[in-house]
Amino acid sequence: MKHKTYLPLAAGIYLNYAILGMATIIVSQYGTQFQALWHTDVKGLSTVIAMIGIGRLLTILIAGYLSDRLGRKGTMLIGMVAQILFLMGLFFSTNLISACIAALFMGATNSFGDTASYPALTDAFQEQAASMNSLVKAAMSLAQFVLPFIVAAQPNAQITLVVMVVVMVLDIILIGLASFAPQTLTQKHTKISDEPKTTINPSGNQPSMLIDGSLLIIVGFTLSFTFYIFSQYAPNFGSSVLKLGLNSSKSLISWYAMASLVSVFITSSLVTRIKPIKLIFAYTLISFLALLQMVVIPSADGARLTAIAIGFFAAGGIWQLGLTLLSQYFPAEKGKVTGYYSFATALTFFVGPLVSSFIIDDTAVSVLHVFEIDTGVTLLSLVIVIILMIRNRKFSM
């Protein structure tokens, strides 16, 4: 009965993240129309996407503080209002500067949403916290799978934006009326799925914060870079490199999102049976090989296979695996290291598009260069994970 009381809250959170999932890729999905509206090119779109990262960097630390002090509901509503400001900002923007300002609110949405929604679900569904939190990612992936079909059916971005705003207003009412569980002091940054109960044996060799902690935080950056760059620029790869039609190019994101949705459930099951470090290695290796074949031998079928691979192995849960391992290594400093890990990830959303904006244009060569960088960063992830695996053998788990 207690859980039924919180079902409207869960529904509101999942609906919020479904719209958030669409909002994350809407600039790239309606890229051609936004370029015309803002009198810019693909470099300008990359700048707007980079501003989302700045917005997240500016707000991620204060958002966690407000979630604990102001409460989950108030913090969540701030994030939802920020998302409406982002969507309406895109609707009314007529130049690149106004679009960049609107993008800052999208970054704030990520920060306030994450720091309020995951703890709120954990408070309300303590026995099923991992599975309830995993459904957040599932809601985002499902929405991202659907959006390219919406774009194909409704090519006018402004109509789609208005519909999303209406849904967000209704969701704000739902969240405003929903019951929230009393806040506990045990959860901080609960974006971890099914964390194993085992910890480092204090009597044996222990991980070093300087070495193992730093490497895992860097991995938080590089893993996010892999799937975020792919999700933003896969349509450009389809249209510029493969010369696919507009809808076929955008459908690469549907393959990516579908695989990500499936991965959420499979990965959360595997992590209870296999060491996180081994899963991270396997997932990173497959992601690297998939990207490598896409840039070395570009083809439509190869790009679809890569979209599925990146969705499943890079976007579906590997970030959470890295956070799980970091929490295992430093259980006494879980909140602090999670903050560092999340900050490194937020940095990805700024650095990735910013770097890409200096490289990309409408030519096939420039888009290939972006994905070559993505492949190189994924290779860096693989090298770091191998080092972590070698060091992990010394620790008693």
Coordinates of C-alpha atoms in Angstrom, one line a residue:
M1 CA 0.0 0.0 0.0
K2 CA 2.9 2.4 0.8
H3 CA 4.3 1.8 -2.7
K4 CA 1.0 2.6 -4.3
T5 CA 1.0 6.0 -2.6
Y6 CA 4.2 6.8 -4.5
L7 CA 3.2 5.5 -7.9
P8 CA 2.2 9.0 -9.2
L9 CA 5.6 10.3 -8.1
A10 CA 7.3 7.5 -10.1
A11 CA 5.1 8.1 -13.1
G12 CA 5.9 11.8 -13.0
I13 CA 9.6 11.2 -12.8
Y14 CA 9.6 8.8 -15.7
L15 CA 7.5 11.1 -17.8
N16 CA 10.0 14.0 -16.9
Y17 CA 12.9 11.9 -18.0
A18 CA 11.2 10.8 -21.2
I19 CA 10.9 14.4 -22.2
L20 CA 14.4 15.0 -21.0
G21 CA 15.6 12.2 -23.2
M22 CA 14.0 13.8 -26.2
A23 CA 15.3 17.2 -25.3
T24 CA 18.9 15.9 -25.1
I25 CA 18.9 15.1 -28.8
I26 CA 16.3 17.4 -30.2
V27 CA 18.8 20.0 -31.5
S28 CA 20.6 17.4 -33.6
Q29 CA 17.4 15.7 -34.7
Y30 CA 15.9 19.0 -36.0
G31 CA 19.4 20.3 -36.9
T32 CA 18.6 21.4 -40.5
Q33 CA 15.6 23.5 -39.3
F34 CA 17.4 25.0 -36.4
Q35 CA 20.3 26.0 -38.6
A36 CA 17.9 28.0 -40.8
L37 CA 16.1 29.5 -37.8
W38 CA 19.3 30.6 -36.0
H39 CA 21.2 31.6 -39.2
T40 CA 24.0 29.2 -38.4
D41 CA 25.7 26.0 -39.5
V42 CA 26.6 22.7 -38.0
K43 CA 29.4 24.4 -36.0
G44 CA 26.8 26.6 -34.4
L45 CA 24.7 23.6 -33.4
S46 CA 27.7 22.1 -31.7
T47 CA 28.2 25.4 -29.8
V48 CA 24.6 25.2 -28.6
I49 CA 25.1 21.6 -27.5
A50 CA 28.3 22.6 -25.7
M51 CA 26.4 25.2 -23.7
I52 CA 24.2 22.5 -22.3
G53 CA 27.4 21.1 -20.7
I54 CA 28.3 24.6 -19.3
G55 CA 24.8 24.8 -17.7
R56 CA 25.3 21.5 -16.1
L57 CA 28.8 22.3 -14.8
L58 CA 27.6 25.6 -13.3
T59 CA 24.7 24.0 -11.4
I60 CA 25.7 20.4 -10.6
L61 CA 27.3 21.2 -7.2
I62 CA 24.6 23.6 -5.9
A63 CA 21.8 21.2 -7.1
G64 CA 22.9 18.5 -4.7
Y65 CA 23.1 20.9 -1.8
L66 CA 19.6 22.2 -2.6
S67 CA 18.2 18.7 -2.9
D68 CA 19.2 18.0 0.7
R69 CA 18.2 21.4 2.1
L70 CA 15.3 22.5 0.0
G71 CA 13.9 19.0 -0.5
R72 CA 13.4 16.6 -3.4
K73 CA 10.1 18.1 -4.6
G74 CA 11.3 21.7 -4.7
T75 CA 14.6 20.8 -6.4
M76 CA 12.8 18.6 -8.9
L77 CA 10.3 21.4 -9.8
I78 CA 13.2 23.8 -10.4
G79 CA 14.7 21.3 -12.9
M80 CA 11.3 20.9 -14.7
V81 CA 10.8 24.6 -14.9
A82 CA 14.3 24.9 -16.3
Q83 CA 13.4 22.3 -19.0
I84 CA 10.4 24.4 -20.0
L85 CA 12.6 27.4 -20.3
F86 CA 14.9 25.4 -22.5
L87 CA 12.1 24.2 -24.8
M88 CA 10.5 27.6 -25.0
G89 CA 13.9 29.2 -25.5
L90 CA 14.4 27.0 -28.6
F91 CA 10.9 27.9 -29.8
F92 CA 11.5 31.6 -29.7
S93 CA 15.2 31.7 -30.6
T94 CA 16.0 33.5 -33.8
N95 CA 19.8 33.6 -33.5
L96 CA 22.7 31.6 -32.1
I97 CA 23.1 33.7 -28.9
S98 CA 19.5 33.2 -27.7
A99 CA 19.7 29.5 -28.5
C100 CA 22.9 29.2 -26.4
I101 CA 21.3 31.0 -23.5
A102 CA 18.3 28.6 -23.7
A103 CA 20.8 25.6 -23.7
L104 CA 22.1 26.7 -20.3
F105 CA 18.7 25.9 -18.8
M106 CA 18.9 22.4 -20.3
G107 CA 22.2 21.8 -18.4
A108 CA 20.4 23.0 -15.2
T109 CA 17.6 20.5 -15.9
N110 CA 20.1 17.7 -15.9
S111 CA 21.7 18.8 -12.6
F112 CA 18.5 19.5 -10.6
G113 CA 16.7 16.5 -12.1
D114 CA 19.4 13.9 -11.2
T115 CA 20.0 15.2 -7.7
A116 CA 16.3 15.1 -6.8
S117 CA 14.8 12.3 -8.8
Y118 CA 17.1 9.4 -8.0
P119 CA 17.0 10.1 -4.2
A120 CA 13.2 10.6 -4.3
L121 CA 12.8 7.2 -5.9
T122 CA 15.2 5.6 -3.4
D123 CA 13.3 7.2 -0.5
A124 CA 9.9 5.9 -1.9
F125 CA 11.0 2.5 -3.0
Q126 CA 13.9 1.5 -0.8
E127 CA 13.6 -2.2 -1.4
Q128 CA 13.5 -1.8 -5.2
A129 CA 15.7 1.3 -5.5
A130 CA 18.0 -0.2 -8.1
S131 CA 15.3 -1.4 -10.4
M132 CA 13.3 1.8 -10.0
N133 CA 16.3 4.0 -10.8
S134 CA 17.1 1.8 -13.8
L135 CA 13.7 2.6 -15.2
V136 CA 14.7 6.2 -15.4
K137 CA 17.3 5.3 -18.0
A138 CA 14.8 3.1 -19.7
A139 CA 12.3 6.0 -20.0
M140 CA 15.0 8.2 -21.6
S141 CA 16.0 5.5 -24.0
L142 CA 12.5 4.7 -25.1
A143 CA 11.8 8.4 -25.7
Q144 CA 15.0 8.7 -27.8
F145 CA 14.0 5.7 -29.8
V146 CA 10.6 7.3 -30.6
L147 CA 11.8 10.8 -31.3
P148 CA 13.2 10.2 -34.8
F149 CA 9.8 8.8 -35.9
I150 CA 8.2 11.9 -34.4
V151 CA 10.6 14.1 -36.4
A152 CA 9.8 12.1 -39.6
A153 CA 6.0 12.5 -39.0
Q154 CA 6.2 16.2 -37.8
P155 CA 9.1 18.0 -39.5
N156 CA 8.2 21.3 -37.8
A157 CA 10.3 21.6 -34.7
Q158 CA 8.2 24.3 -33.1
I159 CA 5.1 22.1 -33.0
T160 CA 7.1 19.3 -31.3
L161 CA 8.5 21.8 -28.8
V162 CA 5.0 23.1 -27.9
V163 CA 3.7 19.6 -27.4
M164 CA 6.7 18.8 -25.1
V165 CA 6.0 22.0 -23.1
V166 CA 2.4 21.0 -22.6
V167 CA 3.4 17.6 -21.4
M168 CA 5.9 19.2 -19.0
V169 CA 3.2 21.5 -17.6
L170 CA 1.0 18.5 -16.9
D171 CA 3.9 16.7 -15.4
I172 CA 4.6 19.6 -13.1
I173 CA 1.0 19.4 -11.8
L174 CA 1.4 15.7 -11.3
I175 CA 4.6 16.1 -9.4
G176 CA 3.2 19.0 -7.4
L177 CA 0.3 16.8 -6.3
A178 CA 2.3 13.6 -5.7
S179 CA 3.3 12.3 -2.3
F180 CA 7.0 12.2 -1.5
A181 CA 8.6 9.8 1.0
P182 CA 10.4 11.3 4.0
Q183 CA 14.0 12.1 3.1
T184 CA 16.6 9.8 4.5
L185 CA 20.3 10.5 5.1
T186 CA 21.6 7.3 3.5
Q187 CA 21.3 8.1 -0.2
K188 CA 23.5 10.4 -2.1
H189 CA 23.8 10.2 -5.8
T190 CA 21.9 7.0 -6.1
K191 CA 22.5 6.6 -9.8
I192 CA 23.9 3.1 -9.2
S193 CA 22.3 -0.1 -10.4
D194 CA 22.4 -3.1 -8.2
E195 CA 25.6 -2.4 -6.4
P196 CA 27.2 -5.6 -5.1
K197 CA 27.5 -5.8 -1.4
T198 CA 31.1 -6.8 -1.4
T199 CA 33.8 -4.3 -0.5
I200 CA 37.6 -4.1 -0.3
N201 CA 39.1 -6.2 2.5
P202 CA 40.7 -3.7 4.8
S203 CA 43.5 -6.1 5.7
G204 CA 44.7 -6.5 2.2
N205 CA 46.0 -4.2 -0.5
Q206 CA 43.7 -1.2 -0.9
P207 CA 43.0 1.0 -3.9
S208 CA 44.8 4.3 -4.1
M209 CA 42.7 7.5 -4.4
L210 CA 45.5 9.1 -6.3
I211 CA 45.8 6.3 -8.8
D212 CA 42.7 4.1 -8.9
G213 CA 40.3 6.9 -7.9
S214 CA 41.8 9.3 -10.4
L215 CA 41.7 6.8 -13.2
L216 CA 38.1 5.9 -12.6
I217 CA 37.1 9.5 -12.6
I218 CA 38.8 10.0 -15.9
V219 CA 37.0 6.9 -17.2
G220 CA 33.7 8.6 -16.1
F221 CA 34.7 11.3 -18.6
T222 CA 35.8 9.1 -21.4
L223 CA 32.9 6.6 -21.2
S224 CA 30.4 9.5 -21.4
F225 CA 32.3 11.0 -24.3
T226 CA 31.9 7.8 -26.3
F227 CA 28.1 7.7 -26.2
Y228 CA 27.4 11.4 -26.0
I229 CA 29.3 12.3 -29.2
F230 CA 27.7 9.4 -31.0
S231 CA 24.2 10.4 -30.0
Q232 CA 24.7 14.0 -31.1
Y233 CA 26.5 13.4 -34.4
A234 CA 25.4 10.1 -35.7
P235 CA 22.8 11.8 -38.0
N236 CA 25.6 13.9 -39.4
F237 CA 27.6 10.8 -40.1
G238 CA 24.6 9.2 -41.9
S239 CA 23.9 12.3 -44.1
S240 CA 27.4 13.5 -44.8
V241 CA 29.6 10.4 -44.9
L242 CA 27.1 7.7 -45.9
K243 CA 24.9 10.0 -48.1
L244 CA 21.7 8.6 -46.5
G245 CA 18.4 10.3 -46.6
L246 CA 17.4 12.6 -43.7
N247 CA 15.1 10.1 -42.1
S248 CA 17.5 7.2 -42.5
S249 CA 20.3 9.2 -41.0
K250 CA 18.2 10.1 -37.9
S251 CA 17.0 6.6 -37.5
L252 CA 20.5 5.6 -36.4
I253 CA 19.6 7.2 -33.1
S254 CA 16.5 4.9 -32.9
W255 CA 18.8 1.9 -33.2
Y256 CA 21.1 3.4 -30.6
A257 CA 18.2 4.1 -28.2
M258 CA 16.6 0.7 -28.6
A259 CA 19.8 -1.1 -27.8
S260 CA 20.3 1.2 -24.8
L261 CA 16.9 0.4 -23.5
V262 CA 17.6 -3.4 -23.7
S263 CA 21.0 -2.9 -22.1
V264 CA 19.5 -1.2 -19.0
F265 CA 17.8 -4.5 -17.9
I266 CA 20.5 -6.9 -19.1
T267 CA 23.4 -5.0 -17.5
S268 CA 21.6 -4.6 -14.2
S269 CA 21.2 -8.3 -14.1
L270 CA 24.8 -9.1 -15.2
V271 CA 26.4 -6.8 -12.6
T272 CA 25.1 -9.1 -9.8
R273 CA 27.0 -12.1 -11.3
I274 CA 30.1 -10.6 -12.9
K275 CA 32.7 -8.2 -11.5
P276 CA 32.0 -4.6 -12.6
I277 CA 35.6 -4.2 -13.8
K278 CA 35.3 -7.2 -16.2
L279 CA 32.0 -5.9 -17.6
I280 CA 33.5 -2.5 -18.1
F281 CA 36.4 -4.0 -20.0
A282 CA 34.2 -6.1 -22.2
Y283 CA 31.8 -3.3 -22.9
T284 CA 34.6 -0.8 -23.7
L285 CA 36.4 -3.2 -26.0
I286 CA 33.2 -3.9 -28.0
S287 CA 32.4 -0.1 -28.2
F288 CA 35.9 0.6 -29.5
L289 CA 35.8 -2.1 -32.1
A290 CA 32.4 -1.0 -33.3
L291 CA 33.5 2.7 -33.7
L292 CA 36.7 1.6 -35.4
Q293 CA 34.9 -0.4 -38.0
M294 CA 32.5 2.5 -38.6
V295 CA 35.3 5.0 -39.3
V296 CA 37.6 2.6 -41.2
I297 CA 34.9 1.0 -43.4
P298 CA 31.9 3.4 -43.5
S299 CA 28.7 1.7 -44.6
A300 CA 25.0 2.0 -43.8
D301 CA 24.8 -1.5 -42.3
G302 CA 28.1 -1.0 -40.4
A303 CA 26.7 2.3 -39.0
R304 CA 23.5 0.6 -37.8
L305 CA 25.6 -2.2 -36.1
T306 CA 27.7 0.5 -34.4
A307 CA 24.6 2.4 -33.3
I308 CA 23.3 -0.8 -31.7
A309 CA 26.8 -1.6 -30.1
I310 CA 27.2 2.0 -28.7
G311 CA 23.7 2.0 -27.4
F312 CA 24.0 -1.3 -25.7
F313 CA 27.7 -1.3 -24.5
A314 CA 28.3 2.4 -24.0
A315 CA 25.0 4.1 -23.2
G316 CA 23.0 1.4 -21.4
G317 CA 24.8 1.1 -18.1
I318 CA 28.6 1.2 -18.3
W319 CA 28.7 4.7 -16.7
Q320 CA 26.8 3.2 -13.7
L321 CA 29.3 0.3 -13.6
G322 CA 32.2 2.7 -13.2
L323 CA 30.4 4.5 -10.4
T324 CA 29.7 1.1 -8.7
L325 CA 33.3 0.2 -8.8
L326 CA 34.4 3.6 -7.5
S327 CA 31.9 3.3 -4.6
Q328 CA 33.3 -0.2 -3.8
Y329 CA 36.8 1.1 -3.7
F330 CA 36.0 4.1 -1.5
P331 CA 32.9 3.2 0.5
A332 CA 33.7 5.7 3.3
E333 CA 33.9 8.6 0.8
K334 CA 31.1 7.5 -1.5
G335 CA 29.4 10.9 -1.6
K336 CA 32.6 12.8 -2.4
V337 CA 33.9 10.5 -5.1
T338 CA 30.5 10.3 -6.7
G339 CA 30.5 14.1 -6.9
Y340 CA 33.9 14.0 -8.6
Y341 CA 32.7 11.3 -11.0
S342 CA 29.5 13.2 -11.9
F343 CA 31.5 16.4 -12.4
A344 CA 33.8 14.7 -14.8
T345 CA 30.8 13.4 -16.7
A346 CA 29.3 16.9 -16.8
L347 CA 32.6 18.1 -18.3
T348 CA 32.0 15.7 -21.2
F349 CA 28.8 17.5 -22.2
F350 CA 30.8 20.7 -22.6
V351 CA 34.2 19.5 -23.9
G352 CA 32.8 17.0 -26.5
P353 CA 30.6 19.4 -28.5
L354 CA 33.1 22.3 -28.0
V355 CA 36.0 20.2 -29.6
S356 CA 33.6 19.0 -32.3
S357 CA 32.6 22.6 -33.1
F358 CA 36.1 23.4 -34.2
I359 CA 36.3 20.4 -36.5
I360 CA 32.9 19.7 -37.9
D361 CA 31.2 21.3 -40.9
D362 CA 29.0 19.8 -43.7
T363 CA 31.8 17.8 -45.3
A364 CA 32.3 14.1 -44.9
V365 CA 35.9 14.4 -43.9
S366 CA 35.1 16.7 -41.0
V367 CA 32.4 14.4 -39.6
L368 CA 34.8 11.5 -39.9
H369 CA 37.4 13.4 -37.9
V370 CA 34.8 13.8 -35.1
F371 CA 34.2 10.1 -35.0
E372 CA 37.9 9.4 -35.2
I373 CA 38.3 11.5 -32.0
D374 CA 35.4 9.5 -30.4
T375 CA 37.2 6.3 -31.4
G376 CA 40.5 7.6 -29.9
V377 CA 38.8 8.6 -26.6
T378 CA 37.2 5.2 -26.4
L379 CA 40.6 3.6 -26.9
L380 CA 41.9 5.7 -24.1
S381 CA 39.1 4.3 -21.9
L382 CA 40.2 0.8 -22.9
V383 CA 43.8 1.4 -21.9
I384 CA 42.8 2.9 -18.6
V385 CA 40.4 0.0 -17.9
I386 CA 43.2 -2.5 -18.6
I387 CA 45.4 -0.7 -16.0
L388 CA 42.6 -0.8 -13.5
M389 CA 42.0 -4.5 -14.2
I390 CA 45.7 -5.3 -13.5
R391 CA 45.6 -3.3 -10.3
N392 CA 42.3 -4.8 -9.3
R393 CA 43.9 -8.2 -9.0
K394 CA 45.8 -7.0 -5.9
F395 CA 42.6 -6.1 -4.1
S396 CA 40.5 -8.6 -2.0
M397 CA 36.9 -8.2 -3.1

